[in-house]
Amino acid sequence: MRSLLSMSAALVVALSLSACGTMAGDAAVSAEGFPTRTADGLLVGPNGMTVYTYAKDGKNSGMSECYDECATNWPPLTVATGTVATKEHPLIIRMDGTRQVTLEGQPLYYYAKDAKRGDTTGDGLGKDGAWKINRR
């Protein structure tokens, strides 16, 4: 019985992960969990959704200032344990032990109210426009 439950759980996980495959769109999907740029230069997460930086996070401070309710509204872009950082995308360790992706040391987040790829509804929100997209 235990073996059957383990196999069932493994099947559910495998099917869930297979549903996370590449989707059509103008954004390249990053298999490593790091952001990429769309054709118009917008920085997006591996799921194709816009990522943001937060002005309260100091560049290269090695920490995030966004937790609790903030992290509910602005979920951090995280990667699995064992993921190797890149020069452009160093990683920081959050208080809960998760590994958050940064852009040149600035932690990256999604905005919970962005509904589809290309949405940038969080850009300029917060005190003094603290939340920003990154477009080159």
mmCIF file with all atom_site columns, C-alpha atoms in Angstrom, residues 15-63:
data_model
loop_
_atom_site.group_PDB
_atom_site.id
_atom_site.type_symbol
_atom_site.label_atom_id
_atom_site.label_alt_id
_atom_site.label_comp_id
_atom_site.label_asym_id
_atom_site.label_entity_id
_atom_site.label_seq_id
_atom_site.pdbx_PDB_ins_code
_atom_site.Cartn_x
_atom_site.Cartn_y
_atom_site.Cartn_z
_atom_site.occupancy
_atom_site.B_iso_or_equiv
_atom_site.pdbx_formal_charge
_atom_site.auth_seq_id
_atom_site.auth_comp_id
_atom_site.auth_asym_id
_atom_site.auth_atom_id
_atom_site.pdbx_PDB_model_num
ATOM 1  C CA . LEU A 1 15 ? 2.446  15.314 -14.363 1.00 0.00 ? 15 LEU A CA 1
ATOM 2  C CA . SER A 1 16 ? 2.509  18.663 -12.579 1.00 0.00 ? 16 SER A CA 1
ATOM 3  C CA . LEU A 1 17 ? 6.040  19.359 -13.765 1.00 0.00 ? 17 LEU A CA 1
ATOM 4  C CA . SER A 1 18 ? 5.234  18.349 -17.327 1.00 0.00 ? 18 SER A CA 1
ATOM 5  C CA . ALA A 1 19 ? 2.482  20.969 -17.331 1.00 0.00 ? 19 ALA A CA 1
ATOM 6  C CA . CYS A 1 20 ? 5.149  23.621 -16.714 1.00 0.00 ? 20 CYS A CA 1
ATOM 7  C CA . GLY A 1 21 ? 6.706  23.190 -20.166 1.00 0.00 ? 21 GLY A CA 1
ATOM 8  C CA . THR A 1 22 ? 7.474  25.883 -22.679 1.00 0.00 ? 22 THR A CA 1
ATOM 9  C CA . MET A 1 23 ? 4.528  28.019 -23.727 1.00 0.00 ? 23 MET A CA 1
ATOM 10 C CA . ALA A 1 24 ? 4.215  29.975 -26.925 1.00 0.00 ? 24 ALA A CA 1
ATOM 11 C CA . GLY A 1 25 ? 4.934  33.681 -26.726 1.00 0.00 ? 25 GLY A CA 1
ATOM 12 C CA . ASP A 1 26 ? 7.620  36.232 -27.376 1.00 0.00 ? 26 ASP A CA 1
ATOM 13 C CA . ALA A 1 27 ? 9.628  35.364 -24.255 1.00 0.00 ? 27 ALA A CA 1
ATOM 14 C CA . ALA A 1 28 ? 12.261 32.681 -24.189 1.00 0.00 ? 28 ALA A CA 1
ATOM 15 C CA . VAL A 1 29 ? 11.676 30.219 -21.370 1.00 0.00 ? 29 VAL A CA 1
ATOM 16 C CA . SER A 1 30 ? 14.700 29.627 -19.155 1.00 0.00 ? 30 SER A CA 1
ATOM 17 C CA . ALA A 1 31 ? 15.161 25.999 -18.158 1.00 0.00 ? 31 ALA A CA 1
ATOM 18 C CA . GLU A 1 32 ? 17.574 26.993 -15.387 1.00 0.00 ? 32 GLU A CA 1
ATOM 19 C CA . GLY A 1 33 ? 15.044 29.202 -13.602 1.00 0.00 ? 33 GLY A CA 1
ATOM 20 C CA . PHE A 1 34 ? 16.758 32.454 -14.492 1.00 0.00 ? 34 PHE A CA 1
ATOM 21 C CA . PRO A 1 35 ? 15.116 35.441 -16.184 1.00 0.00 ? 35 PRO A CA 1
ATOM 22 C CA . THR A 1 36 ? 15.345 36.156 -19.896 1.00 0.00 ? 36 THR A CA 1
ATOM 23 C CA . ARG A 1 37 ? 14.412 39.115 -22.081 1.00 0.00 ? 37 ARG A CA 1
ATOM 24 C CA . THR A 1 38 ? 11.465 39.413 -24.429 1.00 0.00 ? 38 THR A CA 1
ATOM 25 C CA . ALA A 1 39 ? 11.866 40.735 -27.971 1.00 0.00 ? 39 ALA A CA 1
ATOM 26 C CA . ASP A 1 40 ? 11.214 44.265 -26.658 1.00 0.00 ? 40 ASP A CA 1
ATOM 27 C CA . GLY A 1 41 ? 13.812 43.904 -23.870 1.00 0.00 ? 41 GLY A CA 1
ATOM 28 C CA . LEU A 1 42 ? 11.506 43.311 -20.882 1.00 0.00 ? 42 LEU A CA 1
ATOM 29 C CA . LEU A 1 43 ? 13.029 41.105 -18.187 1.00 0.00 ? 43 LEU A CA 1
ATOM 30 C CA . VAL A 1 44 ? 10.749 38.138 -17.450 1.00 0.00 ? 44 VAL A CA 1
ATOM 31 C CA . GLY A 1 45 ? 10.942 35.081 -15.224 1.00 0.00 ? 45 GLY A CA 1
ATOM 32 C CA . PRO A 1 46 ? 11.176 31.524 -16.551 1.00 0.00 ? 46 PRO A CA 1
ATOM 33 C CA . ASN A 1 47 ? 7.356  31.434 -16.689 1.00 0.00 ? 47 ASN A CA 1
ATOM 34 C CA . GLY A 1 48 ? 7.311  34.459 -19.023 1.00 0.00 ? 48 GLY A CA 1
ATOM 35 C CA . MET A 1 49 ? 5.866  36.818 -16.399 1.00 0.00 ? 49 MET A CA 1
ATOM 36 C CA . THR A 1 50 ? 7.390  40.252 -15.768 1.00 0.00 ? 50 THR A CA 1
ATOM 37 C CA . VAL A 1 51 ? 9.863  40.536 -12.892 1.00 0.00 ? 51 VAL A CA 1
ATOM 38 C CA . TYR A 1 52 ? 10.431 43.626 -10.774 1.00 0.00 ? 52 TYR A CA 1
ATOM 39 C CA . THR A 1 53 ? 13.050 45.148 -8.482  1.00 0.00 ? 53 THR A CA 1
ATOM 40 C CA . TYR A 1 54 ? 12.266 46.858 -5.174  1.00 0.00 ? 54 TYR A CA 1
ATOM 41 C CA . ALA A 1 55 ? 13.990 50.134 -4.260  1.00 0.00 ? 55 ALA A CA 1
ATOM 42 C CA . LYS A 1 56 ? 14.225 49.176 -0.561  1.00 0.00 ? 56 LYS A CA 1
ATOM 43 C CA . ASP A 1 57 ? 16.486 46.241 -1.460  1.00 0.00 ? 57 ASP A CA 1
ATOM 44 C CA . GLY A 1 58 ? 20.023 47.502 -1.561  1.00 0.00 ? 58 GLY A CA 1
ATOM 45 C CA . LYS A 1 59 ? 21.962 46.410 -4.631  1.00 0.00 ? 59 LYS A CA 1
ATOM 46 C CA . ASN A 1 60 ? 24.463 43.728 -3.608  1.00 0.00 ? 60 ASN A CA 1
ATOM 47 C CA . SER A 1 61 ? 23.226 43.863 0.008   1.00 0.00 ? 61 SER A CA 1
ATOM 48 C CA . GLY A 1 62 ? 22.719 40.103 -0.075  1.00 0.00 ? 62 GLY A CA 1
ATOM 49 C CA . MET A 1 63 ? 19.242 40.409 1.398   1.00 0.00 ? 63 MET A CA 1
#
